[in-house]
Amino acid sequence: MENFYNLVPLIVIIPAIGLLINLFAGKYLGEKGVGIVAVGASTGAFLVSVLLWIALVDTGFEAAVVNMPLLDGWIRIPSAGVEIPWQFRVDTLSVTMMLVVTGVGTLIHLYAVGYMHGDERFPRFFVYMNLFLVFMLTLVSGNNFLMMFVGWEGVGLCSYLLIGFWFDKPGGEGWRNSDAARKAFIVNRVGDFGLVLGVLITFWTFGTLDYYRPHEEPLHVAAHGAEESAPVFAPDVPEAEAVEHAPSGPLGVFNQAHLWLEEGGHRVDFGLFSMSFEATLTVITLLFLLGATGKSAQIPLFVWLPDAMAGPTPVSALIHAATMVTAGVYMMVRSNVFFHASDTTSFVVTLIGATTALMAGFIAMGQWDIKKVLAYSTVSQLGFMVAAVGVGAYAAAMFHLVTHAFFKALLFLGSGSVIHGVEHGHHHVAHAHGDEHHAEPFDPQDIRNMGGLRHRMPVTYWTYLIGMLALAGVIPFAGFWSKDEILLDTLKLGTEQGRLDGYVGFVLLLVAAVFTAFYMTRQVALVFWGAPRTEAAAHASESSPTMTVPLVILAVLSVIGGFMNIPDGFPVLGSLFGVHELTSWLEHSVVYAHAGSFNFLLATAAVLLALAAIYAGRLVYNDRVLRTLRLDPLEADPRTSRAFALANAKLYWDEFYFKYIVYPFRDAAHWLADRLDWAFWHDFVHNEVIYGTFQRATRVLTEPVDRGLIDRAFNAIGEAIRAAAARLRTIQTGYVRTYALSVLFGALLVMFIILLPVIRELLGM
Amino acid sequence: MFEVPSLSDLNVGATLPVTLLALGACVLLVVDLFIPRERKSITAWLTAIGIGVSLVFSLLSLSGAVEFGSGELAFSDMYRADRLTDTINVAALITALLGVMVAYDYLERTRLQRGEYYILLMFSAAGAMLMGAANDLVIVFIALELLSIPLYILSGFRRPQEASEESAMKYFLLGAFASGFLIYGIALIYGATGTTNLPEVWDAVAGVVAEDSAAKFLVMIGAGLVLAGLGFKVAAVPFHMWTPDVYQGAPTPVVAYMSVAAKIGGFAALVRVFGMGLSTFVLESGAPAAWQDTIWLVAVLTMLLGNVVAIVQSDLKRLLAYSTIAHAGYILIAVAAAGTAGLEDTAAQAVVIYLIAYAFTNAGAFAVITAMEKDDASNTSLDALRGLASRCPWLAAAMAVFMLSLTGIPLTAGFVGKWFVFKVALQADLVAAAVVGVLTSAVSAYYYLRVVWMMYFEEGEGDAATPPALAWAIGVAAVGTLVLGALPYLLSDMAREITLAFGG
């Protein structure tokens, strides 16, 4: 089974083959063929992931490093001692990510075959989707930061291509789509800048980018993680032996960091200055965090994600909910040795995550677009994960990442199904009533145009309801378990270590959880409950099986997904499914993973709060309100109208950025272009100073010097020559006797000259 | 006292190129009698074949692939078959071939188509070749006459026309006068040295100078008279005055041929007489030959006068006549350089390189004028060039190439010639001559480029007719000018093995 490890390159190669086939043969294959190739490629990658999982279980979770065929000497500069191989790392963390990416990815590919039906660029869509898989799997499977960076940039590219996939839609919509794509790309550049700086400093500090060298085991701390719970992980080797066991050669970055931290006092020389290793790690992790805020949509760089919903819904589900946006979380969990070492960074991470969670949850309550609500919900949930990283609950962050992938993918696909259905209904109505309806603008994504869809779209409704309960954190759905673990870990950071960020983070996250339950109730009520508010909604129809089957599968996962990490001390279920399964699995690769315990009081309180929020939501959005929805009840109520307006305006983040960053930047650019470059540099320096001076100098040289002096001199010479010529010409008389005489005199002249020295000698001169 | 040599001692093989040409001309003289007037193209073809065969023999000899005869000397040391002979042969024969091609159509349209034209041309070519092969002052004189007399006749070939007759008459009278100087000079040299054989002269002159006898005056005056006689042939100032009148009056194809052939012959003889025979005529040891100053002064005069007077000419043939005078000046610099001990070979090489380059260029330029000229010998003024480029683009381009080459612009053959001439002049410390050469070249650009300007930038009715043979001649000349300019090693390789030194 160990041989399965060697299959890992296939996880990248299979989607690559899929995309190549669709790229070159896509237009001949037809929709069915393209779909089979794309879904097949995704499924193949998923099977490889499963085999890798089996191999890990079989070998006792022993990590492996596998070289990519042909690329094992990827970057090699012997003179500078730089050697970065294209190596895959198979360990519990990377395989977890692979399973999520390929598993959810396959379901979404399948869904997309139905969703994209009839699109004129059907093959291209799946080329992009498979390309995304290639890069995402490169990102999670690499054994060094550079491969992660390659994947990181690659998924950014795919994100850009897919957000703007409908760049040519008529009526200004194409512009909005491509604007959204550019916004995503540009905002991410800021984050990527941080990441690449962090990677460079990492390289400078350690001389390598490898996480761990081949055959190098992660070194675990002696005082391991959470003393409060029985250590699930029993090291195979005693600590002393482990250190002995450390390879003699250069170490990977994490073990090296571990050793230096244990030794203490290590300094990093930056040429002009040196820094303590701990401070260096703080700098690196803060830069990594900047990268994560870009890719994982945290304050201050989250603004691109809601706009990214302009892409086709499967893209929103796969890239902008389940996988790509979690890359930042994965990166931070992968670097947990670094993050754990810096309290400063942890503090910042916690606050950013918790604040983002609360802020996005608040905005989600005031949105009308079904996908925007989910987008802000995603931002909010990513905030939970980031906060978990901040409080050191790396396993909890990964746990929430996995469960969130299930239910958020489910919700997005459900919303896509709803949009599809409403659009279908709209077309039906428009067809029945003639053409005048086409003139009317109709937004199939606006939840005000829906209502009562539970009767028309039962499968979508029930699966969506499961997704909503999971997101809201209602026991026993998946979201409950992961969210509860994060809340508990955050609280414990405050109570047990007396850390302020623990308390603050806990309060923020708890309120965010209440908001979550409320806005999801609002959404389900507006979309599915009550009576249809438009003809289109009244005539909506259920989607095709290729779309509903993934919904059902994801719904099942959203129900049972939480059971993979039942906390210690939970009655019944713990003995049924085992405790801390995911945590103990991750502990093999995540050094600072620790298992969460179960706090009955907190869990009860959280569930009750969620249920209360759902109840409140149902009260506000009751059937009477839903029937004649003009304004949101919160908007209509003077006590909450201001808050609603704020949420609806997205807290003016975009306006803020435009006013204080985009416009000043644009003005500065204009100033640089018009004033500095054109007026000063071009008009003054070039035209006036250089060109003008040159011209004036030339004029001086031309007029007085050249024409006045040189020309006149030469003209005089020329005139003299002409005059001489004219005079010489008169000698040419045409008479032979003249000519003969000239020959005679010539001969005499020649003889005189030739005799001159002799004559001189004779005359004694 | 005289011993009649046997045929095998004559070493006729070494003289094959010139002997074949002369014999061919004699045979053609008879054959032509049987060719009817309207089929004289046969004579032209036979002439071309004769010249071609001789050219092939010359090239074979030059390449060293075949060695004709046994040894360099032939006809009782009268004839010298060395590298200089070969290269002069090639130059003269190419010129003759171009002359035939340029003439054919002209003779046809002016009703002058007579076999004698070609035969005379062959004889004169043989004369030019013999001048290059002369190993004896007597041969120099005979060859000069062989070159000149047919040219006198050819100049008057357009008999009823006054200009042609006048030019022939002038040329003959002045030519005869100049021949007198030459033969007198030869006589004086013979008187001083007791021999006319050039190697023996070379030997004897050193003794004459060493003895410090009065005989050295005889040699000096003799050298001066020889210079006057040959200077007349190459149109050096102050023996140049016939040139514009004769060139203007003579039929243009004749000028195309004789402006080059006379120079080839004349300079070959100058190199033979001064570079070889009189190179030891040094009054003080270490100083250059006594005649060097005279020759470079003549060269300077020639360059100045030729270039300056050319500026004011309005007739194309006259303009080019002064141009040929100017070019004689440039070549004379190289001849003067031969007076510096050790530079004889290099100077001779420069002369040959210049001559070959000049042969293509000048023959081509006159060929273009032939194309322009009307049947009544009009339309050769500068104004006739206006607008030629738009009507005859290829002809104008060729003319532009010739003009640039005459100016000495790089990538043309003319530049290569000037390069070697000025180089050897500087090696011989003839700085003043080289400076005047460069400056007058700049002056010459004025009138040469005016020709180009007229063709390309002036509006007008410029027109020309280029029948096949003439077109071929112009094409060959233009391509030759460009190829020799772009690949200068072709010329320098050909001339590299020329040596004058002997005995030493």
mmCIF file of C-alpha atoms in Angstrom, chain A residues 362-498:
data_model
loop_
_atom_site.group_PDB
_atom_site.id
_atom_site.type_symbol
_atom_site.label_atom_id
_atom_site.label_comp_id
_atom_site.label_asym_id
_atom_site.label_seq_id
_atom_site.Cartn_x
_atom_site.Cartn_y
_atom_site.Cartn_z
ATOM 1 C CA PHE A 362 -23.995 41.826 9.864
ATOM 2 C CA ILE A 363 -23.777 42.810 6.214
ATOM 3 C CA ALA A 364 -25.347 39.510 5.154
ATOM 4 C CA MET A 365 -28.540 40.483 6.972
ATOM 5 C CA GLY A 366 -29.113 43.423 4.689
ATOM 6 C CA GLN A 367 -28.503 41.856 1.273
ATOM 7 C CA TRP A 368 -31.164 41.098 -1.325
ATOM 8 C CA ASP A 369 -29.075 39.051 -3.728
ATOM 9 C CA ILE A 370 -29.285 35.370 -2.878
ATOM 10 C CA LYS A 371 -25.618 34.811 -3.753
ATOM 11 C CA LYS A 372 -24.398 37.943 -2.024
ATOM 12 C CA VAL A 373 -25.919 36.746 1.210
ATOM 13 C CA LEU A 374 -24.037 33.502 0.841
ATOM 14 C CA ALA A 375 -20.876 35.351 -0.122
ATOM 15 C CA TYR A 376 -20.881 37.425 3.039
ATOM 16 C CA SER A 377 -21.743 34.281 4.929
ATOM 17 C CA THR A 378 -18.608 32.715 3.457
ATOM 18 C CA VAL A 379 -16.518 35.692 4.501
ATOM 19 C CA SER A 380 -17.998 35.348 7.965
ATOM 20 C CA GLN A 381 -17.292 31.625 8.216
ATOM 21 C CA LEU A 382 -13.735 32.132 6.939
ATOM 22 C CA GLY A 383 -13.418 34.615 9.765
ATOM 23 C CA PHE A 384 -14.295 31.785 12.168
ATOM 24 C CA MET A 385 -11.520 29.645 10.696
ATOM 25 C CA VAL A 386 -8.953 32.433 10.809
ATOM 26 C CA ALA A 387 -9.878 33.230 14.376
ATOM 27 C CA ALA A 388 -9.398 29.562 15.177
ATOM 28 C CA VAL A 389 -5.888 29.739 13.765
ATOM 29 C CA GLY A 390 -5.308 32.806 15.888
ATOM 30 C CA VAL A 391 -6.228 31.073 19.104
ATOM 31 C CA GLY A 392 -4.094 28.059 18.155
ATOM 32 C CA ALA A 393 -7.009 25.759 17.420
ATOM 33 C CA TYR A 394 -5.507 24.526 14.146
ATOM 34 C CA ALA A 395 -7.444 21.274 14.147
ATOM 35 C CA ALA A 396 -10.684 23.163 14.797
ATOM 36 C CA ALA A 397 -9.889 25.504 11.903
ATOM 37 C CA MET A 398 -9.367 22.537 9.577
ATOM 38 C CA PHE A 399 -12.505 20.887 10.948
ATOM 39 C CA HIS A 400 -14.575 23.961 10.201
ATOM 40 C CA LEU A 401 -12.915 24.229 6.812
ATOM 41 C CA VAL A 402 -14.100 20.724 5.930
ATOM 42 C CA THR A 403 -17.650 21.022 7.244
ATOM 43 C CA HIS A 404 -17.992 24.486 5.729
ATOM 44 C CA ALA A 405 -16.920 23.086 2.377
ATOM 45 C CA PHE A 406 -19.838 20.659 2.606
ATOM 46 C CA PHE A 407 -22.629 22.951 3.635
ATOM 47 C CA LYS A 408 -21.525 26.102 1.863
ATOM 48 C CA ALA A 409 -21.085 24.196 -1.383
ATOM 49 C CA LEU A 410 -24.537 22.789 -0.753
ATOM 50 C CA LEU A 411 -26.041 26.238 -0.177
ATOM 51 C CA PHE A 412 -24.377 27.734 -3.232
ATOM 52 C CA LEU A 413 -25.446 24.873 -5.460
ATOM 53 C CA GLY A 414 -28.918 25.187 -3.949
ATOM 54 C CA SER A 415 -28.978 28.885 -4.723
ATOM 55 C CA GLY A 416 -27.881 28.076 -8.257
ATOM 56 C CA SER A 417 -30.723 25.641 -8.536
ATOM 57 C CA VAL A 418 -33.119 28.324 -7.288
ATOM 58 C CA ILE A 419 -31.807 30.878 -9.783
ATOM 59 C CA HIS A 420 -32.092 28.337 -12.545
ATOM 60 C CA GLY A 421 -35.633 27.543 -11.537
ATOM 61 C CA VAL A 422 -36.714 31.180 -11.283
ATOM 62 C CA GLU A 423 -35.093 32.016 -14.607
ATOM 63 C CA HIS A 424 -36.909 29.095 -16.125
ATOM 64 C CA GLY A 425 -40.141 30.392 -14.679
ATOM 65 C CA HIS A 426 -39.398 33.860 -16.001
ATOM 66 C CA HIS A 427 -38.843 32.536 -19.494
ATOM 67 C CA HIS A 428 -42.041 30.526 -19.225
ATOM 68 C CA VAL A 429 -43.987 33.614 -18.245
ATOM 69 C CA ALA A 430 -42.372 35.806 -20.827
ATOM 70 C CA HIS A 431 -43.145 33.265 -23.474
ATOM 71 C CA ALA A 432 -46.767 33.045 -22.434
ATOM 72 C CA HIS A 433 -47.301 36.800 -22.325
ATOM 73 C CA GLY A 434 -45.564 37.757 -25.446
ATOM 74 C CA ASP A 435 -42.565 39.955 -25.712
ATOM 75 C CA GLU A 436 -43.313 42.920 -23.481
ATOM 76 C CA HIS A 437 -41.886 41.207 -20.428
ATOM 77 C CA HIS A 438 -38.447 41.163 -21.923
ATOM 78 C CA ALA A 439 -38.257 44.911 -21.654
ATOM 79 C CA GLU A 440 -38.802 44.739 -17.917
ATOM 80 C CA PRO A 441 -35.575 44.208 -16.010
ATOM 81 C CA PHE A 442 -35.829 41.066 -13.994
ATOM 82 C CA ASP A 443 -33.172 39.905 -11.549
ATOM 83 C CA PRO A 444 -33.464 36.163 -10.988
ATOM 84 C CA GLN A 445 -31.044 36.436 -8.066
ATOM 85 C CA ASP A 446 -33.072 38.967 -6.075
ATOM 86 C CA ILE A 447 -34.794 37.228 -3.206
ATOM 87 C CA ARG A 448 -37.600 39.794 -3.308
ATOM 88 C CA ASN A 449 -38.616 38.174 -6.597
ATOM 89 C CA MET A 450 -38.988 34.746 -5.029
ATOM 90 C CA GLY A 451 -41.075 33.219 -2.261
ATOM 91 C CA GLY A 452 -43.030 30.028 -1.875
ATOM 92 C CA LEU A 453 -40.535 27.967 -3.792
ATOM 93 C CA ARG A 454 -40.707 25.010 -1.391
ATOM 94 C CA HIS A 455 -43.672 23.644 -3.311
ATOM 95 C CA ARG A 456 -42.165 24.178 -6.745
ATOM 96 C CA MET A 457 -38.652 22.943 -5.887
ATOM 97 C CA PRO A 458 -38.942 20.383 -3.088
ATOM 98 C CA VAL A 459 -35.531 18.736 -3.408
ATOM 99 C CA THR A 460 -33.774 22.066 -3.494
ATOM 100 C CA TYR A 461 -35.833 23.249 -0.551
ATOM 101 C CA TRP A 462 -35.108 20.345 1.751
ATOM 102 C CA THR A 463 -31.412 20.193 0.974
ATOM 103 C CA TYR A 464 -31.175 23.978 1.346
ATOM 104 C CA LEU A 465 -32.879 23.720 4.724
ATOM 105 C CA ILE A 466 -30.285 21.184 5.849
ATOM 106 C CA GLY A 467 -27.514 23.486 4.685
ATOM 107 C CA MET A 468 -29.086 26.374 6.555
ATOM 108 C CA LEU A 469 -29.352 24.383 9.796
ATOM 109 C CA ALA A 470 -25.762 23.220 9.447
ATOM 110 C CA LEU A 471 -24.575 26.771 8.897
ATOM 111 C CA ALA A 472 -26.645 28.097 11.750
ATOM 112 C CA GLY A 473 -24.988 25.584 14.056
ATOM 113 C CA VAL A 474 -27.947 23.498 15.113
ATOM 114 C CA ILE A 475 -27.112 20.164 16.644
ATOM 115 C CA PRO A 476 -26.471 17.573 15.196
ATOM 116 C CA PHE A 477 -25.662 19.135 11.839
ATOM 117 C CA ALA A 478 -22.039 19.463 10.730
ATOM 118 C CA GLY A 479 -21.653 23.167 11.440
ATOM 119 C CA PHE A 480 -22.567 22.763 15.077
ATOM 120 C CA TRP A 481 -19.567 20.582 15.915
ATOM 121 C CA SER A 482 -16.916 22.665 14.210
ATOM 122 C CA LYS A 483 -18.275 26.024 15.272
ATOM 123 C CA ASP A 484 -18.680 24.855 18.840
ATOM 124 C CA GLU A 485 -15.068 23.691 18.949
ATOM 125 C CA ILE A 486 -13.855 27.080 17.728
ATOM 126 C CA LEU A 487 -15.988 28.955 20.242
ATOM 127 C CA LEU A 488 -14.793 26.783 23.086
ATOM 128 C CA ASP A 489 -11.144 27.066 22.129
ATOM 129 C CA THR A 490 -11.453 30.822 21.855
ATOM 130 C CA LEU A 491 -13.118 31.088 25.227
ATOM 131 C CA LYS A 492 -10.527 28.811 26.803
ATOM 132 C CA LEU A 493 -7.725 31.023 25.508
ATOM 133 C CA GLY A 494 -9.273 33.744 27.612
ATOM 134 C CA THR A 495 -10.175 31.727 30.718
ATOM 135 C CA GLU A 496 -7.127 29.499 30.853
ATOM 136 C CA GLN A 497 -4.373 31.768 29.626
ATOM 137 C CA GLY A 498 -5.997 35.066 30.566
#
